[in-house]
CSV table of C-alpha atoms in Angstrom, one decimal:
chain,number,residue,atom,x,y,z
A,160,MET,CA,30.6,2.2,5.9
A,161,SER,CA,28.3,1.8,8.8
A,162,GLY,CA,26.8,-0.7,6.3
A,163,LEU,CA,30.3,-3.5,7.3
A,164,LEU,CA,29.7,-3.5,10.8
A,165,PRO,CA,29.1,-7.0,11.9
A,166,ARG,CA,24.9,-7.4,12.7
A,167,THR,CA,24.9,-8.8,16.0
A,168,LEU,CA,21.5,-9.2,16.9
A,169,ASP,CA,18.9,-12.3,16.7
A,170,ARG,CA,15.8,-11.3,15.0
A,171,ARG,CA,13.2,-13.3,16.8
A,172,ALA,CA,14.6,-11.6,20.3
A,173,VAL,CA,13.9,-8.1,18.2
A,174,VAL,CA,10.2,-9.1,16.9
A,175,ALA,CA,9.6,-10.5,20.8
A,176,ARG,CA,10.4,-7.8,22.4
A,177,VAL,CA,9.0,-5.2,20.3
A,178,LEU,CA,5.7,-7.2,20.2
A,179,ALA,CA,5.6,-8.0,23.6
A,180,GLY,CA,2.9,-6.7,25.8
A,181,ARG,CA,1.0,-5.7,23.2
A,182,ARG,CA,-2.8,-4.6,23.4
A,183,ASP,CA,-4.6,-3.3,20.2
A,184,LEU,CA,-1.9,-2.9,17.9
A,185,ALA,CA,-2.0,-4.2,14.6
A,186,VAL,CA,0.8,-5.9,12.6
A,187,VAL,CA,2.1,-5.9,9.3
A,188,SER,CA,4.8,-8.3,8.3
A,189,GLY,CA,6.8,-8.2,5.2
A,190,LEU,CA,7.3,-11.2,2.6
A,191,GLY,CA,9.8,-14.5,4.0
A,192,ALA,CA,11.4,-14.1,7.6
A,193,PRO,CA,9.9,-11.2,8.7
A,194,THR,CA,6.7,-13.0,8.5
A,195,TYR,CA,7.7,-15.7,10.4
A,196,ASP,CA,9.2,-13.6,13.0
A,197,VAL,CA,6.2,-12.3,13.8
A,198,ALA,CA,4.2,-16.1,13.4
A,199,ALA,CA,6.8,-17.2,16.0
A,200,ALA,CA,6.5,-14.1,18.6
A,201,GLY,CA,2.8,-15.3,18.8
A,202,ASP,CA,-0.2,-15.8,15.7
A,203,HIS,CA,-2.9,-12.5,16.7
A,204,GLU,CA,-6.5,-11.5,14.9
A,205,ARG,CA,-4.5,-8.2,14.1
A,206,ASN,CA,-1.1,-9.9,12.3
A,207,PHE,CA,-1.4,-9.7,8.7
A,208,TYR,CA,1.1,-11.3,7.3
A,209,LEU,CA,2.3,-11.1,3.7
A,210,TRP,CA,3.7,-14.2,1.5
A,211,GLY,CA,4.2,-12.3,-1.5
A,212,ALA,CA,3.5,-8.0,-2.9
A,213,MET,CA,6.9,-7.5,-1.9
A,214,GLY,CA,7.6,-4.5,-1.9
A,215,GLY,CA,4.0,-3.8,-0.7
A,216,ALA,CA,4.2,-3.3,3.2
A,217,ALA,CA,4.8,0.1,4.1
A,218,MET,CA,1.7,0.8,2.1
A,219,ILE,CA,-0.8,-1.7,4.0
A,220,GLY,CA,0.7,-0.2,7.2
A,221,LEU,CA,-0.7,3.2,5.7
A,222,GLY,CA,-3.8,2.9,4.5
A,223,LEU,CA,-4.7,0.7,7.9
A,224,ALA,CA,-3.5,3.1,10.1
A,225,LEU,CA,-5.2,6.3,8.1
A,226,ALA,CA,-8.1,3.9,8.7
A,227,GLN,CA,-8.0,3.3,12.4
A,228,PRO,CA,-6.4,7.0,13.5
A,229,GLU,CA,-7.0,5.2,17.1
A,230,THR,CA,-5.1,2.1,16.5
A,231,PRO,CA,-1.7,1.9,16.7
A,232,VAL,CA,-0.6,0.4,13.3
A,233,LEU,CA,3.3,-1.6,12.9
A,234,VAL,CA,5.1,-2.6,10.1
A,235,ILE,CA,7.7,-5.5,10.5
A,236,THR,CA,10.0,-6.1,7.0
A,237,GLY,CA,12.7,-6.7,6.1
A,238,ASP,CA,15.6,-4.6,3.8
A,239,GLY,CA,15.4,-6.2,0.6
A,240,GLU,CA,11.5,-5.7,1.1
A,241,MET,CA,11.8,-1.9,2.1
A,242,LEU,CA,14.3,-1.2,-0.5
A,243,MET,CA,11.7,-2.4,-2.7
A,244,GLY,CA,9.3,-0.5,-1.5
A,245,PHE,CA,11.8,2.9,-1.9
A,246,GLY,CA,9.0,5.6,-2.6
A,247,ALA,CA,6.8,4.3,0.1
A,248,LEU,CA,8.5,6.0,2.6
A,249,ALA,CA,8.5,9.9,0.8
A,250,THR,CA,4.4,8.7,0.7
A,251,ILE,CA,4.1,8.3,5.1
A,252,GLY,CA,7.0,11.3,5.0
A,253,ALA,CA,4.2,13.4,3.1
A,254,GLN,CA,1.3,12.3,5.3
A,255,ARG,CA,2.6,11.9,8.8
A,256,PRO,CA,0.1,9.5,10.7
A,257,GLY,CA,1.1,9.4,14.3
A,258,ASN,CA,-0.2,6.1,14.5
A,259,LEU,CA,2.6,4.2,12.1
A,260,SER,CA,5.6,2.7,13.0
A,261,ILE,CA,8.0,1.2,11.0
A,262,LEU,CA,10.5,-1.7,11.6
A,263,VAL,CA,12.9,-2.6,9.7
A,264,LEU,CA,15.5,-5.8,9.8
A,265,ASP,CA,18.7,-5.5,8.7
A,266,ASN,CA,20.4,-8.4,8.1
A,267,GLY,CA,21.9,-7.0,4.5
A,268,LEU,CA,21.2,-10.1,2.5
A,269,TYR,CA,18.2,-11.7,0.8
A,270,GLU,CA,18.4,-14.2,2.5
A,271,GLU,CA,15.4,-16.2,1.7
A,272,THR,CA,16.9,-16.6,-1.8
A,273,GLY,CA,20.5,-17.4,-1.0
A,274,ALA,CA,21.9,-14.6,0.9
A,275,GLN,CA,22.9,-12.3,-2.0
A,276,LEU,CA,23.7,-8.8,0.2
A,277,THR,CA,21.5,-5.9,-0.3
A,278,HIS,CA,22.3,-1.7,-1.0
A,279,THR,CA,22.0,-1.3,2.7
A,280,VAL,CA,25.7,-3.4,2.9
A,281,LEU,CA,26.5,-1.3,-0.6
A,282,GLY,CA,26.2,2.4,0.5
A,283,THR,CA,22.7,2.8,2.2
A,284,ASP,CA,21.5,4.1,5.0
A,285,LEU,CA,17.5,3.2,5.9
A,286,ALA,CA,17.5,5.5,8.9
A,287,SER,CA,18.8,8.0,6.8
A,288,VAL,CA,16.9,7.8,3.5
A,289,ALA,CA,13.7,7.4,6.0
A,290,ALA,CA,15.1,10.7,7.3
A,291,GLY,CA,15.2,12.5,4.6
A,292,CYS,CA,11.8,11.6,3.4
A,293,GLY,CA,10.5,13.5,6.1
A,294,ILE,CA,10.6,10.5,9.1
A,295,THR,CA,11.9,12.6,11.2
A,296,ASP,CA,11.8,10.0,14.4
A,297,THR,CA,14.4,7.3,13.3
A,298,VAL,CA,16.7,5.4,14.9
A,299,THR,CA,19.3,2.3,14.1
A,300,MET,CA,19.8,0.2,16.8
A,301,ASP,CA,22.9,-2.8,17.4
A,302,HIS,CA,22.4,-3.7,20.7
A,303,MET,CA,19.2,-4.9,22.7
A,304,GLU,CA,19.0,-2.1,25.1
A,305,GLN,CA,18.6,0.2,22.5
A,306,LEU,CA,15.2,-1.7,21.8
A,307,GLY,CA,13.5,0.0,24.7
A,308,GLY,CA,12.3,3.4,23.4
A,309,PHE,CA,11.0,1.9,20.2
A,310,ALA,CA,8.9,-0.9,21.0
A,311,GLU,CA,7.4,1.9,23.5
A,312,ARG,CA,6.9,4.0,21.0
A,313,ALA,CA,5.2,1.4,18.5
A,314,HIS,CA,2.6,0.6,21.2
A,315,ARG,CA,0.7,3.5,21.1
A,316,LEU,CA,0.0,7.3,19.5
A,317,GLY,CA,2.3,9.4,18.6
A,318,ASN,CA,3.1,13.0,16.4
A,319,ALA,CA,4.7,11.1,13.8
A,320,PRO,CA,5.6,7.8,11.8
A,321,ALA,CA,8.4,6.2,13.9
A,322,PHE,CA,11.1,4.8,11.7
A,323,ALA,CA,13.7,2.3,12.6
A,324,VAL,CA,16.1,0.0,12.1
A,325,ALA,CA,17.8,-3.1,14.0
A,326,ARG,CA,21.0,-4.0,12.6
A,327,ILE,CA,20.2,-8.1,13.0
A,328,ALA,CA,22.6,-11.5,12.2
A,329,PRO,CA,21.9,-13.6,9.2
A,330,SER,CA,19.8,-16.4,11.2
A,331,HIS,CA,19.1,-20.1,10.9
A,332,ALA,CA,16.2,-19.7,13.2
A,333,LEU,CA,13.2,-22.3,11.6
A,334,LYS,CA,10.5,-21.3,9.9
A,335,VAL,CA,7.5,-20.8,11.7
A,336,LEU,CA,5.1,-20.3,8.7
A,337,PRO,CA,1.1,-18.8,9.8
A,338,THR,CA,-1.4,-19.5,7.1
A,339,ARG,CA,-1.3,-18.6,4.0
A,340,ASP,CA,-4.8,-17.6,3.3
A,341,GLY,CA,-4.9,-14.1,2.9
A,342,ALA,CA,-9.0,-13.4,2.7
A,343,TYR,CA,-9.2,-15.5,6.2
A,344,LEU,CA,-6.0,-13.1,7.0
A,345,LYS,CA,-8.2,-10.2,6.0
A,346,ALA,CA,-11.0,-11.6,7.5
A,347,ARG,CA,-9.6,-11.9,11.0
A,348,MET,CA,-8.3,-8.4,11.0
A,349,ARG,CA,-11.4,-6.3,9.9
A,350,GLN,CA,-13.5,-8.8,12.3
A,351,SER,CA,-11.0,-7.5,15.3
A,352,PHE,CA,-12.4,-3.7,14.3
A,353,GLY,CA,-16.1,-4.4,14.5
A,354,GLN,CA,-16.2,-4.8,10.5
A,355,ASP,CA,-17.9,-7.6,8.1
A,356,ILE,CA,-15.4,-10.0,6.5
A,357,GLY,CA,-15.5,-7.6,3.8
B,177,MET,CA,-22.8,18.4,-14.0
B,178,SER,CA,-19.4,17.7,-15.5
B,179,TRP,CA,-17.9,14.1,-15.8
B,180,PRO,CA,-15.1,15.2,-12.7
B,181,GLU,CA,-18.4,16.0,-11.0
B,182,SER,CA,-20.4,12.9,-11.8
B,183,ILE,CA,-17.1,10.8,-10.0
B,184,TYR,CA,-16.6,13.1,-7.1
B,185,THR,CA,-20.8,12.8,-6.6
B,186,THR,CA,-20.7,8.7,-6.7
B,187,LEU,CA,-17.2,8.4,-4.4
B,188,LYS,CA,-18.9,10.6,-2.1
B,189,ALA,CA,-22.3,8.7,-2.1
B,190,LEU,CA,-20.4,5.5,-1.0
B,191,ASP,CA,-18.6,6.6,1.5
B,192,VAL,CA,-15.1,6.6,-0.2
B,193,ARG,CA,-13.0,7.6,2.1
B,194,GLN,CA,-9.0,7.7,0.5
B,195,VAL,CA,-8.0,8.4,-2.3
B,196,ALA,CA,-4.9,7.4,-3.6
B,197,TYR,CA,-3.2,8.8,-6.6
B,198,VAL,CA,-0.5,9.7,-9.1
B,199,PRO,CA,-1.3,12.4,-11.0
B,200,ASP,CA,-2.6,12.7,-14.8
B,201,GLY,CA,-3.5,16.0,-16.7
B,202,GLY,CA,-7.4,13.9,-17.5
B,203,HIS,CA,-7.5,13.6,-13.6
B,204,ALA,CA,-7.4,17.4,-12.6
B,205,THR,CA,-10.7,18.7,-12.1
B,206,LEU,CA,-11.5,15.9,-10.5
B,207,LEU,CA,-8.1,15.9,-8.1
B,208,ARG,CA,-9.4,19.4,-7.3
B,209,LEU,CA,-12.9,19.2,-5.9
B,210,LEU,CA,-11.3,15.6,-4.1
B,211,HIS,CA,-8.8,17.6,-2.2
B,212,ASP,CA,-10.8,19.6,-1.3
B,213,ASP,CA,-13.0,17.9,0.4
B,214,PRO,CA,-12.1,17.3,4.4
B,215,ALA,CA,-13.6,14.4,5.0
B,216,LEU,CA,-11.5,12.6,2.6
B,217,ARG,CA,-7.8,12.1,2.5
B,218,CYS,CA,-6.4,12.2,-0.5
B,219,VAL,CA,-2.7,10.5,-0.6
B,220,PRO,CA,-0.4,11.2,-3.7
B,221,LEU,CA,1.6,8.7,-4.6
B,222,THR,CA,5.7,7.7,-6.3
B,223,THR,CA,4.4,5.0,-7.9
B,224,GLU,CA,0.9,3.7,-8.7
B,225,GLU,CA,1.3,-0.2,-7.2
B,226,GLU,CA,1.6,1.8,-3.9
B,227,GLY,CA,-1.9,2.8,-3.8
B,228,VAL,CA,-2.8,-1.1,-4.2
B,229,ALA,CA,-1.2,-1.6,-1.4
B,230,MET,CA,-2.5,1.3,0.1
B,231,LEU,CA,-6.1,0.9,0.3
B,232,ALA,CA,-5.9,-3.1,0.9
B,233,GLY,CA,-5.1,-1.6,4.2
B,234,ALA,CA,-7.8,0.8,4.0
B,235,TRP,CA,-10.0,-2.3,3.8
B,236,LEU,CA,-8.2,-3.9,6.2
B,237,GLY,CA,-8.7,-1.0,8.7
B,238,GLY,CA,-12.7,-0.9,7.0
B,239,GLN,CA,-12.4,2.3,5.2
B,240,ARG,CA,-13.5,2.2,1.7
B,241,GLY,CA,-10.7,4.2,-1.3
B,242,VAL,CA,-10.1,4.4,-4.9
B,243,LEU,CA,-6.9,4.9,-6.7
B,244,LEU,CA,-6.6,7.2,-9.8
B,245,MET,CA,-3.9,7.2,-12.3
B,246,GLN,CA,-3.0,6.9,-16.1
B,247,SER,CA,-3.1,4.0,-18.0
B,248,SER,CA,0.9,3.9,-18.7
B,249,GLY,CA,0.6,3.1,-14.2
B,250,VAL,CA,-1.6,0.1,-14.4
B,251,GLY,CA,2.0,-1.8,-15.7
B,252,ASN,CA,3.3,-0.8,-12.3
B,253,CYS,CA,0.6,-2.3,-10.6
B,254,VAL,CA,1.4,-6.0,-12.3
B,255,ASN,CA,2.9,-7.6,-8.9
B,256,MET,CA,0.9,-5.9,-6.5
B,257,LEU,CA,-2.3,-7.0,-7.9
B,258,SER,CA,-1.4,-10.4,-6.6
B,259,LEU,CA,-2.6,-9.1,-2.8
B,260,VAL,CA,-5.6,-8.1,-4.3
B,261,ARG,CA,-6.2,-11.3,-5.7
B,262,THR,CA,-4.9,-13.5,-3.2
B,263,CYS,CA,-6.9,-11.9,-0.4
B,264,HIS,CA,-9.9,-10.9,-2.5
B,265,PHE,CA,-9.5,-7.0,-1.5
B,266,PRO,CA,-12.4,-5.1,-3.1
B,267,LEU,CA,-9.9,-2.6,-5.7
B,268,LEU,CA,-11.1,0.6,-7.3
B,269,THR,CA,-9.5,2.2,-9.7
B,270,LEU,CA,-10.0,4.8,-12.1
B,271,ILE,CA,-7.6,5.0,-15.3
B,272,THR,CA,-7.5,7.9,-17.7
B,273,MET,CA,-6.3,6.6,-21.1
B,274,ARG,CA,-2.9,7.7,-23.3
B,275,GLY,CA,-1.8,6.6,-26.5
B,276,GLU,CA,-5.1,5.0,-27.8
B,277,TYR,CA,-7.1,7.6,-29.6
B,278,GLY,CA,-5.0,10.3,-31.2
B,279,GLU,CA,-2.5,10.4,-28.8
B,280,PHE,CA,0.6,12.7,-30.4
B,281,ASN,CA,3.2,10.8,-28.5
B,282,PRO,CA,4.5,7.3,-29.5
B,283,TRP,CA,5.6,6.2,-25.8
B,284,GLN,CA,2.4,6.2,-24.3
B,285,VAL,CA,0.9,3.5,-26.5
B,286,PRO,CA,2.5,0.0,-26.1
B,287,MET,CA,0.7,0.9,-22.0
B,288,GLY,CA,-2.2,2.4,-23.8
B,289,SER,CA,-2.9,0.0,-26.2
B,290,THR,CA,-2.5,-3.4,-23.6
B,291,THR,CA,-3.6,-1.8,-20.4
B,292,GLU,CA,-7.4,-3.6,-20.6
B,293,GLN,CA,-5.3,-6.8,-21.3
B,294,VAL,CA,-3.3,-7.1,-18.3
B,295,LEU,CA,-5.8,-5.8,-16.0
B,296,ARG,CA,-7.9,-8.2,-17.3
B,297,LEU,CA,-4.7,-10.9,-17.5
B,298,MET,CA,-4.3,-10.0,-13.1
B,299,ASP,CA,-8.4,-10.7,-12.8
B,300,VAL,CA,-9.6,-7.4,-12.6
B,301,GLN,CA,-13.1,-6.3,-14.6
B,302,VAL,CA,-12.7,-4.0,-17.0
B,303,LEU,CA,-16.0,-0.9,-17.6
B,304,ARG,CA,-15.1,1.1,-20.3
B,305,ALA,CA,-16.6,4.6,-20.6
B,306,ASP,CA,-16.4,6.8,-23.8
B,307,VAL,CA,-18.9,10.2,-23.1
B,308,ALA,CA,-19.4,12.0,-20.6
B,309,GLU,CA,-23.3,10.3,-19.6
B,310,GLU,CA,-22.0,7.6,-19.2
B,311,VAL,CA,-19.5,7.9,-16.5
B,312,GLY,CA,-21.0,8.5,-13.7
B,313,PRO,CA,-23.2,5.4,-13.7
B,314,THR,CA,-20.5,3.5,-15.0
B,315,VAL,CA,-18.6,4.7,-12.2
B,316,SER,CA,-21.3,3.6,-9.9
B,317,ALA,CA,-22.1,0.3,-11.0
B,318,ALA,CA,-18.3,-0.6,-10.6
B,319,ALA,CA,-17.6,0.9,-7.2
B,320,ARG,CA,-21.1,-0.9,-6.6
B,321,MET,CA,-18.9,-4.6,-8.1
B,322,ALA,CA,-16.4,-3.9,-5.7
B,323,TYR,CA,-17.4,-2.7,-2.4
B,324,LEU,CA,-21.0,-4.4,-1.8
B,325,GLY,CA,-19.6,-7.8,-3.9
B,326,GLY,CA,-16.0,-7.7,-3.3
B,327,THR,CA,-14.4,-7.8,-7.0
B,328,PRO,CA,-11.8,-5.8,-8.2
B,329,MET,CA,-12.6,-3.7,-10.6
B,330,ALA,CA,-11.3,-1.1,-13.1
B,331,VAL,CA,-13.1,1.5,-15.1
B,332,LEU,CA,-11.1,3.6,-18.1
B,333,LEU,CA,-11.6,6.9,-18.5
B,334,SER,CA,-11.2,6.6,-22.4
B,335,GLN,CA,-9.0,9.1,-24.3
B,336,LYS,CA,-11.8,10.4,-26.6
B,337,LEU,CA,-13.7,11.4,-23.5
B,338,VAL,CA,-10.9,12.8,-21.7
B,339,GLY,CA,-9.2,14.7,-24.4
B,340,ALA,CA,-12.5,16.3,-25.2
B,341,LYS,CA,-13.1,17.5,-21.6
B,342,VAL,CA,-9.8,18.1,-20.3
B,343,PHE,CA,-7.1,19.0,-23.1
B,344,THR,CA,-8.8,21.3,-24.7
B,345,GLU,CA,-9.7,23.8,-22.6
């Protein structure tokens, strides 16, 4: 029952470490705290923050990764959001884009809604699920020293998608709220790829 | 030209690059044409709302996509369509209808009879093709409204059309 082990990683430190030194990386953040974490690490024209569409983060990442195969794409989301879009792991496992990485910030809680338990403390091992879907490059991290491999991998092109679970502690970090204007976020991401605002 | 071929030709003419789908018998011929084209990325989904999100990502990266599904899948997409509406993504979805004309399975009727209303409730505009000759022009019209005008568009391929052309082969 590894799900019951104490979760200790600091979510803001994890996200800051993974995003440090970013160059051409495009980031999709799942709604709730992952969006605040990505904003806290610094706004960027290639950040697409979700404020809704729960369960869609990984699939937005897939569509973007397929459209821009020379650009590394990183999805940063929570365990609850990943659980809602579980099927995306099977879909991504079937396509295997080498420029897509997924980082799940797993606190075992729906912290936004009152800290109800998620399935990741009730028996589900997300890295095993990803591996079972054919995403073979998986890691579950409990210490900052374990972040280096995934952090390096997320910024470059590989041969297959990468999937990481960071087991984070409950947090009372201040909400860092990026813009909720989805059309603006869409337009600036497209412009960063030389497209019109669409 | 068969109506599936007219859809394929239209999608190619408009430089569609990503195809997301949950298969349906009515789309089988079109899916074969699309899968045979190495310039297209065809992605089978586990559930239809994955495709709404995937095509949003495609558009972020500058590619046009299309979502193929059966009418029952529209219900699965409802909350994900908030992404399309909030961010003004140009959705194009082609929906084969069940539960509306000669349907033998009553389990298809609840969603098939409300497909158009559900789409309109979520601000997706709906066009319909009932006969083969209408399919190509209707898909072309919808695609231009989506990609060039930014309007979320659905084309309903009626069960009369699909049944006459596919299920009786």
